[in-house]
mmCIF file of C-alpha atoms and ligand atoms in Angstrom:
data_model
loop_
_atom_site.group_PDB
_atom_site.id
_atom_site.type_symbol
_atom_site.label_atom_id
_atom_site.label_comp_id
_atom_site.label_asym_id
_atom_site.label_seq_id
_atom_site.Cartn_x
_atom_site.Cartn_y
_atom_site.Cartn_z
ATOM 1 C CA UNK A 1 53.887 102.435 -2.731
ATOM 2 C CA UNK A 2 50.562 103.049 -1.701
ATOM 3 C CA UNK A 3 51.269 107.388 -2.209
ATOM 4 C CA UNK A 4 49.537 108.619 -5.305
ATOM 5 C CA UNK A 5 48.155 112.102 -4.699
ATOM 6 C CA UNK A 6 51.701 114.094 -4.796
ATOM 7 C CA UNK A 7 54.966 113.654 -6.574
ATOM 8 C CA UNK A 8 57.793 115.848 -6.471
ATOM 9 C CA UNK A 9 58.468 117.435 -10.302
ATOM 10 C CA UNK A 10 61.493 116.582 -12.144
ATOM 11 C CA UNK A 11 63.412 118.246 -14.582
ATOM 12 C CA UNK A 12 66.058 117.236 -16.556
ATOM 13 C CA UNK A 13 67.885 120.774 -17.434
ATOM 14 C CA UNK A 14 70.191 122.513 -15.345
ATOM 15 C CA UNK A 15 71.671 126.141 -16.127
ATOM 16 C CA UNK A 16 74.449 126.823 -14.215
ATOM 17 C CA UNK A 17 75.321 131.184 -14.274
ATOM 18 C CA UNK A 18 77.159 134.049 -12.708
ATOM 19 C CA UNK A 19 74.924 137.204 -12.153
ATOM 20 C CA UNK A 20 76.966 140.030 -10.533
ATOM 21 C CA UNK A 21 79.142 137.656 -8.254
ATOM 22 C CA UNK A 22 75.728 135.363 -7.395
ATOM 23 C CA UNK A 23 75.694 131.898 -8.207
ATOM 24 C CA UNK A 24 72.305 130.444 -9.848
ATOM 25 C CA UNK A 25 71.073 127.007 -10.158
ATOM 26 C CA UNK A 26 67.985 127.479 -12.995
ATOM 27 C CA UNK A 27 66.102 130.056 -11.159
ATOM 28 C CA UNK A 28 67.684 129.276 -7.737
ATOM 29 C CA UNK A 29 70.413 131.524 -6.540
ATOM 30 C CA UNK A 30 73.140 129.832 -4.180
ATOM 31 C CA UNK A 31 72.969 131.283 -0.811
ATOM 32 C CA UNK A 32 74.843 130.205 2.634
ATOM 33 C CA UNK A 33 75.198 126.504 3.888
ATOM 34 C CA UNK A 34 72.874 124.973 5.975
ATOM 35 C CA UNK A 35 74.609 121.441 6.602
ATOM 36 C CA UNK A 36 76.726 118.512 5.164
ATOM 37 C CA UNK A 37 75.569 115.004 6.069
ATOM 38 C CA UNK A 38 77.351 111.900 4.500
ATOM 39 C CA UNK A 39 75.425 111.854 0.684
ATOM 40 C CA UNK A 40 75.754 115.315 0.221
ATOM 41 C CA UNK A 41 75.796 119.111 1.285
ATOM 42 C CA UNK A 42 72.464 121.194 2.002
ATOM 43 C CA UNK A 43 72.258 125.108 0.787
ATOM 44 C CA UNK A 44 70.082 127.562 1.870
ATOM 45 C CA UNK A 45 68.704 128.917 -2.133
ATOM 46 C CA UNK A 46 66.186 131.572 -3.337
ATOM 47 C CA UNK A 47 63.716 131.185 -6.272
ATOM 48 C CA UNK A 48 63.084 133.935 -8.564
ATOM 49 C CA UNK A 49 59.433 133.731 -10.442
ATOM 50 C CA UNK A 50 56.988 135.627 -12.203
ATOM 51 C CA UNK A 51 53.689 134.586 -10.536
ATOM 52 C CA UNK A 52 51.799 136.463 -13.393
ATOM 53 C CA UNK A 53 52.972 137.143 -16.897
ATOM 54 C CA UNK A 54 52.688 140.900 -16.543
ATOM 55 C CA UNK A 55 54.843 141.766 -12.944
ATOM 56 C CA UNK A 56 57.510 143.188 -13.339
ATOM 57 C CA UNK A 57 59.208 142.522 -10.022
ATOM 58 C CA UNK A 58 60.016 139.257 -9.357
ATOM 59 C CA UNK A 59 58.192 137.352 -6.364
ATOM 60 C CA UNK A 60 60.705 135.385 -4.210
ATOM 61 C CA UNK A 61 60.678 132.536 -1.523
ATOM 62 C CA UNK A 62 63.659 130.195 0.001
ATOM 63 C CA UNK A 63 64.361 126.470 -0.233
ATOM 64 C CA UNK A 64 66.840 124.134 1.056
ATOM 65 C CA UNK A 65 68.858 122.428 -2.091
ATOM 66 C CA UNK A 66 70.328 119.150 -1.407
ATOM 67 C CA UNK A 67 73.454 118.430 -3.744
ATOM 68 C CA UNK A 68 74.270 114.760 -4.476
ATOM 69 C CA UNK A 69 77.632 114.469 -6.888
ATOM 70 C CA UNK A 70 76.637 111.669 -8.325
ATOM 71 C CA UNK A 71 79.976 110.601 -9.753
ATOM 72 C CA UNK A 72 81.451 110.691 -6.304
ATOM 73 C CA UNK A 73 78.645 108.891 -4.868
ATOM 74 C CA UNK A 74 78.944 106.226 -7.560
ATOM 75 C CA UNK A 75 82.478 105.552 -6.484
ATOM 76 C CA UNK A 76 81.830 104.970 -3.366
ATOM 77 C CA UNK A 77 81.056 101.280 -2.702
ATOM 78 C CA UNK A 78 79.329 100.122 0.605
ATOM 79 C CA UNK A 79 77.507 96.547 1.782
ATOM 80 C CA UNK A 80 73.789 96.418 2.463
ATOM 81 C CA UNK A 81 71.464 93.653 2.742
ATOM 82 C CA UNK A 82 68.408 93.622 1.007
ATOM 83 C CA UNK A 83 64.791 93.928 3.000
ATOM 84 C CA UNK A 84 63.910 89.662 4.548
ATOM 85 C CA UNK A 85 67.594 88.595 3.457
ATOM 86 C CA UNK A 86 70.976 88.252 5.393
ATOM 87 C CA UNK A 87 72.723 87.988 2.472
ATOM 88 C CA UNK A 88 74.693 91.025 1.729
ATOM 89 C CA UNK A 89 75.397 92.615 -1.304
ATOM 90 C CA UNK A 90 77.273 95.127 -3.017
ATOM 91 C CA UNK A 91 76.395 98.521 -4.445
ATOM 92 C CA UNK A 92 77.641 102.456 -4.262
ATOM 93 C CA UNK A 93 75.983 105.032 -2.551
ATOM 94 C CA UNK A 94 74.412 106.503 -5.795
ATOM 95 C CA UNK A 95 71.878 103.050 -5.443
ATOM 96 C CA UNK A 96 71.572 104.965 -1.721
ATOM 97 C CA UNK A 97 70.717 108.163 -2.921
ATOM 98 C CA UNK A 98 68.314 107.161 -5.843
ATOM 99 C CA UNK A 99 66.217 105.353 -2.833
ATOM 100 C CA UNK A 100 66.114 108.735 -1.370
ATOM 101 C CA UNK A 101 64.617 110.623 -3.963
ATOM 102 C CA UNK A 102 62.281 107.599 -4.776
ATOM 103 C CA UNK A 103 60.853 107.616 -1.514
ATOM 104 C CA UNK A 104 60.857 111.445 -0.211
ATOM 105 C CA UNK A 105 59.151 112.454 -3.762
ATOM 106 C CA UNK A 106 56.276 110.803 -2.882
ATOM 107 C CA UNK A 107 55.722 111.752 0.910
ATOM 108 C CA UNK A 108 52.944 114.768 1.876
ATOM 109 C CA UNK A 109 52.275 115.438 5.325
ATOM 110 C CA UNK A 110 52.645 118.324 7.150
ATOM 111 C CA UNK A 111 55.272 117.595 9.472
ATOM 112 C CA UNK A 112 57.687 115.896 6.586
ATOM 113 C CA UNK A 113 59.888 118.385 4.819
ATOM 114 C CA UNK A 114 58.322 118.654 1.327
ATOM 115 C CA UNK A 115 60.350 117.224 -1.536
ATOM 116 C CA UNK A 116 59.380 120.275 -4.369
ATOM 117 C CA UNK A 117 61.188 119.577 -7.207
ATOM 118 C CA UNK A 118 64.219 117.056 -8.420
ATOM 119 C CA UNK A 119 66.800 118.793 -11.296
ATOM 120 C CA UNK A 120 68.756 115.793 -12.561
ATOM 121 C CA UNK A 121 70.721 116.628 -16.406
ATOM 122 C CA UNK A 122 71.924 113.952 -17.994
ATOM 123 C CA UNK A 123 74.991 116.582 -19.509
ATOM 124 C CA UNK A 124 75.147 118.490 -16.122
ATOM 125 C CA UNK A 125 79.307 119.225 -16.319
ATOM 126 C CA UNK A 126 78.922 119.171 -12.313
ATOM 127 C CA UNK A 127 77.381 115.472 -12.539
ATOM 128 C CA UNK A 128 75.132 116.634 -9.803
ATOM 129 C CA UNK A 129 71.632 116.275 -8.826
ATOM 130 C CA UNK A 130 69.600 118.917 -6.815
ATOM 131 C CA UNK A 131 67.003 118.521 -4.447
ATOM 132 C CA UNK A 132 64.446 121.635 -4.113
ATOM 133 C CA UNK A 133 62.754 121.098 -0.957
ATOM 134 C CA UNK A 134 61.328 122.981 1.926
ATOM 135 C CA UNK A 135 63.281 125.394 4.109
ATOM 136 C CA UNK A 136 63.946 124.699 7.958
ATOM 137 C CA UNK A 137 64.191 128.507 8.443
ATOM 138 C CA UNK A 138 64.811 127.832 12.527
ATOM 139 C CA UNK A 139 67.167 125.350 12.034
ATOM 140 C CA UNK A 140 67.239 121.629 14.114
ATOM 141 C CA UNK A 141 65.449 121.665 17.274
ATOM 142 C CA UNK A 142 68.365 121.203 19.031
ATOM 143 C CA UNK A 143 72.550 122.081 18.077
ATOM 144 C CA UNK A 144 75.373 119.801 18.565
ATOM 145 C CA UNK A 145 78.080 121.508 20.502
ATOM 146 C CA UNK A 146 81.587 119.570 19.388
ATOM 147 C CA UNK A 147 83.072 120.539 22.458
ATOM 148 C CA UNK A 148 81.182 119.103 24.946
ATOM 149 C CA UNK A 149 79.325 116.973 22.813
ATOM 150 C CA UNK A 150 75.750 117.978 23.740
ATOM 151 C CA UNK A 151 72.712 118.629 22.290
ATOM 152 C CA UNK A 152 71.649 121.829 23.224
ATOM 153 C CA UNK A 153 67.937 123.141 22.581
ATOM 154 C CA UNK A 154 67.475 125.910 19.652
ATOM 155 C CA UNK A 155 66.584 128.863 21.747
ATOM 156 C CA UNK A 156 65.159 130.385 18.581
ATOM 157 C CA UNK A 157 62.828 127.859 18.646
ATOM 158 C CA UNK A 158 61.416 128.678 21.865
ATOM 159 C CA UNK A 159 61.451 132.043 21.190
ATOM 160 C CA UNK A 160 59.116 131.493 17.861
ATOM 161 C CA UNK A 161 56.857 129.390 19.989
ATOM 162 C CA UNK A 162 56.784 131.528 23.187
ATOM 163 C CA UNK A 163 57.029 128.049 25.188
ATOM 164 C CA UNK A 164 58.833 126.674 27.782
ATOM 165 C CA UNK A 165 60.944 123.894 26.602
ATOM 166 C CA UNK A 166 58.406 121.109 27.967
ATOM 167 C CA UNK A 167 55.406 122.899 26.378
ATOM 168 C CA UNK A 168 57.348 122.546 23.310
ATOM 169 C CA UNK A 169 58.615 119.092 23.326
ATOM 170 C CA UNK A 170 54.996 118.254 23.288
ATOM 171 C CA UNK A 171 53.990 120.207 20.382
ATOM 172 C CA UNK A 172 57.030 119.167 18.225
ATOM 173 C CA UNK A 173 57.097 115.572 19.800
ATOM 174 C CA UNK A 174 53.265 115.166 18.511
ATOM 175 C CA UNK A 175 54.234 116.234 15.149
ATOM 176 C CA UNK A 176 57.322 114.249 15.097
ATOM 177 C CA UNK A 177 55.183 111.672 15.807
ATOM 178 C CA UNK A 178 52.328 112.129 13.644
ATOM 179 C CA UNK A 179 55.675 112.457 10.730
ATOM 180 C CA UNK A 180 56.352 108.620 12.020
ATOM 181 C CA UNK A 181 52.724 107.397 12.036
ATOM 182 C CA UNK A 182 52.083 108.897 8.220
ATOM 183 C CA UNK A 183 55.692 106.821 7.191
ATOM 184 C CA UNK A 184 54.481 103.676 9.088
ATOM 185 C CA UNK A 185 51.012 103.846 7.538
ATOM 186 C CA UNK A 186 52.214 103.843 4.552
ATOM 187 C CA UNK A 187 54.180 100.878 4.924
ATOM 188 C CA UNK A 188 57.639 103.525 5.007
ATOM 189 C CA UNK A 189 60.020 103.159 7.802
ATOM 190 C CA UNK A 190 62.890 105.648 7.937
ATOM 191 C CA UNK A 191 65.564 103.740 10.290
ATOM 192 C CA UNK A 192 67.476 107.269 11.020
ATOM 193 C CA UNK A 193 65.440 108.973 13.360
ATOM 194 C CA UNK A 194 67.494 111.428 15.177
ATOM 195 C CA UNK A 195 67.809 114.979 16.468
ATOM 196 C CA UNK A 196 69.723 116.339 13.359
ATOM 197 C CA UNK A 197 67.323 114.934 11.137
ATOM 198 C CA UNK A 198 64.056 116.753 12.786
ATOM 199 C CA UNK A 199 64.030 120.925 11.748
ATOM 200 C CA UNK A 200 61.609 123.403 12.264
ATOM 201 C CA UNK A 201 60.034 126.018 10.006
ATOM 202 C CA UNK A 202 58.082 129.730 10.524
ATOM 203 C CA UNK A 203 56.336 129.170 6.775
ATOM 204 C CA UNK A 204 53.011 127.613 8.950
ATOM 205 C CA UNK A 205 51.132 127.139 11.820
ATOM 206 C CA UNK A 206 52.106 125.754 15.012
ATOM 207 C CA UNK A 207 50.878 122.645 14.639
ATOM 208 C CA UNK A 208 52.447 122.248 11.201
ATOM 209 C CA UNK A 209 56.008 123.905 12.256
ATOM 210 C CA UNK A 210 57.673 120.571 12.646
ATOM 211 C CA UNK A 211 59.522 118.515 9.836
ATOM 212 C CA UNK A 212 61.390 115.733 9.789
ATOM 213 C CA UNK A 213 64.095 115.482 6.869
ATOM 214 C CA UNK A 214 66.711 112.934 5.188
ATOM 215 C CA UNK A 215 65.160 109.927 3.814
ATOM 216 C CA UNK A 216 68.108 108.190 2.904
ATOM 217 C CA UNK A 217 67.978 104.718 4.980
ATOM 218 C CA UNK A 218 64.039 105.026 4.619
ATOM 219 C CA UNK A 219 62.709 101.570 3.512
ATOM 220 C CA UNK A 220 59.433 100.028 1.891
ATOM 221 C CA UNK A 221 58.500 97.122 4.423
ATOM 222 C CA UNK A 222 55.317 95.088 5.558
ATOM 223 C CA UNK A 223 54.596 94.714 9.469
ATOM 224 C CA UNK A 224 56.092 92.105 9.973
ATOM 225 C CA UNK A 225 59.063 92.516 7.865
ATOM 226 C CA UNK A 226 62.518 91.268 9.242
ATOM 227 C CA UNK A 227 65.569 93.401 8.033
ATOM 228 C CA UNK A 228 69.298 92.546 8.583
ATOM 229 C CA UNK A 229 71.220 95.709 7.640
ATOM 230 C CA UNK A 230 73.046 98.176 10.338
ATOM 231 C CA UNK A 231 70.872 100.998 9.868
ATOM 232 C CA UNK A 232 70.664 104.358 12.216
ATOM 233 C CA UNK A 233 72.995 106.453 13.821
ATOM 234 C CA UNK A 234 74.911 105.125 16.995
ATOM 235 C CA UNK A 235 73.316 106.950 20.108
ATOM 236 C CA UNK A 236 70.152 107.121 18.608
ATOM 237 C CA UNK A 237 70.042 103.364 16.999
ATOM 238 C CA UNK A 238 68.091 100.514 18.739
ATOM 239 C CA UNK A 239 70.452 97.881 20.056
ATOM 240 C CA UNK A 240 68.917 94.799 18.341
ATOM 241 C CA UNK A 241 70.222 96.605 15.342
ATOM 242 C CA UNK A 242 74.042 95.969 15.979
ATOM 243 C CA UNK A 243 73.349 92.789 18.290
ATOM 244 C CA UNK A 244 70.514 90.824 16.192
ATOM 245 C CA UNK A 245 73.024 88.220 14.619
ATOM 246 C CA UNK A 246 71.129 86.262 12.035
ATOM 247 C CA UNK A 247 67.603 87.113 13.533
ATOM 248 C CA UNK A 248 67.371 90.641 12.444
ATOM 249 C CA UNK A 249 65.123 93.085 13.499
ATOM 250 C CA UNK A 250 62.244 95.164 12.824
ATOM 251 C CA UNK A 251 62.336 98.440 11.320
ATOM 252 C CA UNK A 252 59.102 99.747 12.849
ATOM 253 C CA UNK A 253 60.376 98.825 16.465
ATOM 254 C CA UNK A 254 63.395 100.817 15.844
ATOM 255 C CA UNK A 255 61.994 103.902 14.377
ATOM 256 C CA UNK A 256 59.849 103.702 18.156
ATOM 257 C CA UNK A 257 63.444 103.453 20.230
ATOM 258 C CA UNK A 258 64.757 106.160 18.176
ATOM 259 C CA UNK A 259 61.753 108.631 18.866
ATOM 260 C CA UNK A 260 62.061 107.712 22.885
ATOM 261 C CA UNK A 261 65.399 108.700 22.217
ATOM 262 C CA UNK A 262 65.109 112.177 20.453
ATOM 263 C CA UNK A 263 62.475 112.471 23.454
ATOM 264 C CA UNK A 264 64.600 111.838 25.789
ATOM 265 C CA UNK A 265 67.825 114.270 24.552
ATOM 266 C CA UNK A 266 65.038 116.998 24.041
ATOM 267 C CA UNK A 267 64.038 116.566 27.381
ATOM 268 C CA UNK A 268 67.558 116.189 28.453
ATOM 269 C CA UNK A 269 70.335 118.194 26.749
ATOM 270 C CA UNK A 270 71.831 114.879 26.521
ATOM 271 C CA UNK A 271 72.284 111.041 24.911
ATOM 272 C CA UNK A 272 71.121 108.953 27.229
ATOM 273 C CA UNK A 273 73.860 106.042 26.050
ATOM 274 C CA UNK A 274 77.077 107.318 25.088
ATOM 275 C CA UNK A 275 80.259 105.326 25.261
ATOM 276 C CA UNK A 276 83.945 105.683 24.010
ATOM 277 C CA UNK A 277 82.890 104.078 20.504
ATOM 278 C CA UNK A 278 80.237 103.023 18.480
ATOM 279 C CA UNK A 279 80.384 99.860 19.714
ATOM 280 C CA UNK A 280 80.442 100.672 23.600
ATOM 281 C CA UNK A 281 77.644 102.782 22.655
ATOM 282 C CA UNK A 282 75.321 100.337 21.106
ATOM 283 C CA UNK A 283 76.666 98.278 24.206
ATOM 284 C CA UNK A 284 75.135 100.521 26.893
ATOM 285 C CA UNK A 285 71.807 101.231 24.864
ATOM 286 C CA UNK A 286 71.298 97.078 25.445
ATOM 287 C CA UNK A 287 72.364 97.083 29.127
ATOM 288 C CA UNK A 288 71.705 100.552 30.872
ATOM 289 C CA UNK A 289 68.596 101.306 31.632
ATOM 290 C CA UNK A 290 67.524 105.043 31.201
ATOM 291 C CA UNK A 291 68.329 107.574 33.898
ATOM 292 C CA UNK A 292 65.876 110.487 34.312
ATOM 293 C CA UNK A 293 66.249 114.030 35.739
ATOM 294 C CA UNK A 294 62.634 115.119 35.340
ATOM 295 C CA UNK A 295 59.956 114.623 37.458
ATOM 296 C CA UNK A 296 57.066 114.219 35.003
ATOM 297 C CA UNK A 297 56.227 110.652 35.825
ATOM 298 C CA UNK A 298 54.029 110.381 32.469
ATOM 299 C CA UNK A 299 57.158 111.393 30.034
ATOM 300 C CA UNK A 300 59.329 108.989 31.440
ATOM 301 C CA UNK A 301 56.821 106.588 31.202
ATOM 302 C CA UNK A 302 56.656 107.090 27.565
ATOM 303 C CA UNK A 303 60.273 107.326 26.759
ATOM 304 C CA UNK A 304 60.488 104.078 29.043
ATOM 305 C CA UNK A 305 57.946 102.068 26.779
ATOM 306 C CA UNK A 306 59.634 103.571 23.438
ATOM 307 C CA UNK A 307 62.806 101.992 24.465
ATOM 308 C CA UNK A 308 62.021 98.640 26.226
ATOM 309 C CA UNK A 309 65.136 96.934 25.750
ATOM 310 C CA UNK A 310 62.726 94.033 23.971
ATOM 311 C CA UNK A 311 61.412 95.083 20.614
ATOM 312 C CA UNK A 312 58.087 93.582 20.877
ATOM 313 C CA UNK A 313 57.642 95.670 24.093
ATOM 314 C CA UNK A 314 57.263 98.855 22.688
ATOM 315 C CA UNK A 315 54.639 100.362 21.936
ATOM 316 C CA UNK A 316 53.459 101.324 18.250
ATOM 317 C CA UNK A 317 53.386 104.504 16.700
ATOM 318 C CA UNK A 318 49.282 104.852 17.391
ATOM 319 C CA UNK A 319 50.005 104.100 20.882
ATOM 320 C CA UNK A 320 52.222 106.485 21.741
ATOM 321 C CA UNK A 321 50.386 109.089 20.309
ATOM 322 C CA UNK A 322 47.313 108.150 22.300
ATOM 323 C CA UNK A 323 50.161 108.349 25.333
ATOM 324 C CA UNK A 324 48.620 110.376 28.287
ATOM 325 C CA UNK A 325 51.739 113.149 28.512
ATOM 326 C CA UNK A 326 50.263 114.247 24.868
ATOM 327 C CA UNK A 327 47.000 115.237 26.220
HETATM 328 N N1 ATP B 1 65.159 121.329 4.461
HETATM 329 C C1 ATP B 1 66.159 121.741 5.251
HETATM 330 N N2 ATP B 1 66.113 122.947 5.864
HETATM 331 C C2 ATP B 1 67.121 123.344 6.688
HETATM 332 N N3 ATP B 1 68.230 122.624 6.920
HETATM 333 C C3 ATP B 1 68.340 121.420 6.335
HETATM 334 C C4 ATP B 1 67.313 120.909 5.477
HETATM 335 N N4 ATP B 1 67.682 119.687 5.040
HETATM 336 C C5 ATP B 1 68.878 119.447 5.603
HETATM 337 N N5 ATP B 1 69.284 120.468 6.382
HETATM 338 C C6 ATP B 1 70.547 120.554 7.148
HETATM 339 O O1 ATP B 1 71.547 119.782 6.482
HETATM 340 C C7 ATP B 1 71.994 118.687 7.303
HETATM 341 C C8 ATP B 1 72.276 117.458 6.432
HETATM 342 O O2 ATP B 1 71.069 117.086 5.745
HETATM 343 P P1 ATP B 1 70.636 115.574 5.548
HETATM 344 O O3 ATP B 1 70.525 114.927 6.893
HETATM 345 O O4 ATP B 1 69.439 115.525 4.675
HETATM 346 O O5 ATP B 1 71.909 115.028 4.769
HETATM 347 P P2 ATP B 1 72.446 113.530 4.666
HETATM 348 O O6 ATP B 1 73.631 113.548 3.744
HETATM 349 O O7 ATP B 1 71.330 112.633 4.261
HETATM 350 O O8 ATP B 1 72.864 113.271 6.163
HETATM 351 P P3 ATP B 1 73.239 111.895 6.903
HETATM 352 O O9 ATP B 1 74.731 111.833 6.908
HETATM 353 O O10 ATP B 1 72.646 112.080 8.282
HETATM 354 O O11 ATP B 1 72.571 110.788 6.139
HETATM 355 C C9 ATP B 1 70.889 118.505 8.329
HETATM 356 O O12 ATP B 1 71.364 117.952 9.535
HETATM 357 C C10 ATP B 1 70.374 119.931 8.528
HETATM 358 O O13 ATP B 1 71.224 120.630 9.421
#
């Protein structure tokens, strides 16, 4: 990988203790839960340090802690294909997680949640490893509500910003963007683009507020590259993904659909393909086109292009962000 300037630190201690009823990781104490995605759960943690040998007081800041168990993980077993080859292959979702951390300790931009620090003991009794990375103090852009199974925008969001919500899907939609075009320049295509993995953050300025997280189907590929695994989240995946057969697909061209998508739900409050199952749903993404309930002929005009139905039709990343409805 083509990413020298900046890699995460790694330890290989871990001190689990009990200080008056708080739980500490090293010099992290345990706080609330932030989420739970399939490899693991994310906590909200604190870090205790001296920045000078003489304070007294300790200086503080919060981080979001991934937690892989790796010996669950390890048991789990799951097919992949490997990058140009339709022939699958067997591994555990350890292999998964270890492509993670290999990738995400690497990345440095702005509007990618920074990777800090990885804490992986050998004689850890937990058998876990920890992920120190930056905090998404305001949460997603947008919560799932279970019930009616919409995205809804994060009002605190809009708040922070002191936008209406179109004002602000251009300033996070730039720097979603800009997240995408640093991955694809680097030859890094993530292949999970999706609401739930984009979070925002108060630590910076506005144009830096904007972080996309969870690296886990990310990928090393060349332009052209052809891949053959089912990658993505339904709703949010490309359809040539489930429907490609033996011809596969490229990564870049679905990382595009899944930003017109995320554009769209922003814009929206809702997925634009939904159906009773994954498969219906992957079946109206290749046959519906998009229905729009905003007038701004330039955004739907973008989101259009991002998901032509034919890969080769969309645009790339560059393009989009020279799009007209960003200036
Ligand atoms: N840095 C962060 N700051 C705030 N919240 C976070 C952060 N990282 C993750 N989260 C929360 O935890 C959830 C799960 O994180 P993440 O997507 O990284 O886990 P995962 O196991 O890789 O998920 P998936 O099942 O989508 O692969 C996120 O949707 C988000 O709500």
């Amino acid at each position: 990988m083509d990413i020298e300037i900046y890699e995460a630190n790694f330890r290989d201690k871990v001190e689990h203790r009990k200080e008056n009823g708080k739980k500490f990781i090293n010099e992290y104490e345990l706080l609330d839960e932030l989420g739970e995605g399939s490899f693991g759960k994310v906590k909200r943690v604190t870090r205790y340090f001296k920045e000078t040998e003489e304070q007294e007081e300790l200086s503080k800041s919060d981080y979001a802690m991934k937690i892989f168990h790796k010996t669950v993980l390890a048991h789990q077993r799951t097919c992949f294909y490997e990058s140009n080859s339709n022939d699958p292959k067997m591994t555990n979702l350890l292999e998964f997680a270890d492509n993670e951390i290999n990738i995400h300790k690497y990345l440095n931009h702005p509007n990618i949640c920074k990777l800090y620090e990885i804490i992986d003991d050998e004689d850890d009794p937990q058998q876990k490893i920890y992920l120190i990375m930056q905090l998404g103090d305001l949460g997603c852009i947008m919560n799932f509500c279970e019930i009616t199974f919409k995205y809804i925008r994060n009002q605190a969001i809009l708040d922070y910003l002191k936008m209406n919500y179109m004002q602000a899907a251009k300033l996070l939609f730039k720097q979603i963007a800009q997240a995408i075009q640093y991955l694809h320049e680097h030859n890094i295509v993530n292949r999970d683009i999706k609401i739930d993995n984009i979070i925002c953050t108060t630590l910076y300025p506005l144009d830096q507020c904007c972080k996309l997280i969870d690296f886990s189907t990310s990928r090393i590929a060349e332009k052209d590259s052809i891949f053959y695994d089912c990658a993505g989240t339904p709703g949010f995946r490309a359809p040539e993904v489930q429907f490609c057969l033996n011809d596969g697909y490229s990564p870049f061209k679905l990382d595009i659909w899944s930003f017109g998508i995320c554009l769209y739900i922003y814009t929206h409050e809702k997925l634009p393909f939904w159906g009773e199952g994954d498969l219906e749903t992957d079946l109206l993404a290749r046959d519906q086109p998009l229905q729009f309930e905003v007038q701004d002929d330039l955004l739907i005009n973008l989101i259009n292009s991002c998901c032509a139905k034919k890969p080769q039709d969309r645009p790339t990343i560059q393009e989009i962000l020279d799009h007209e409805w960003f200036k």
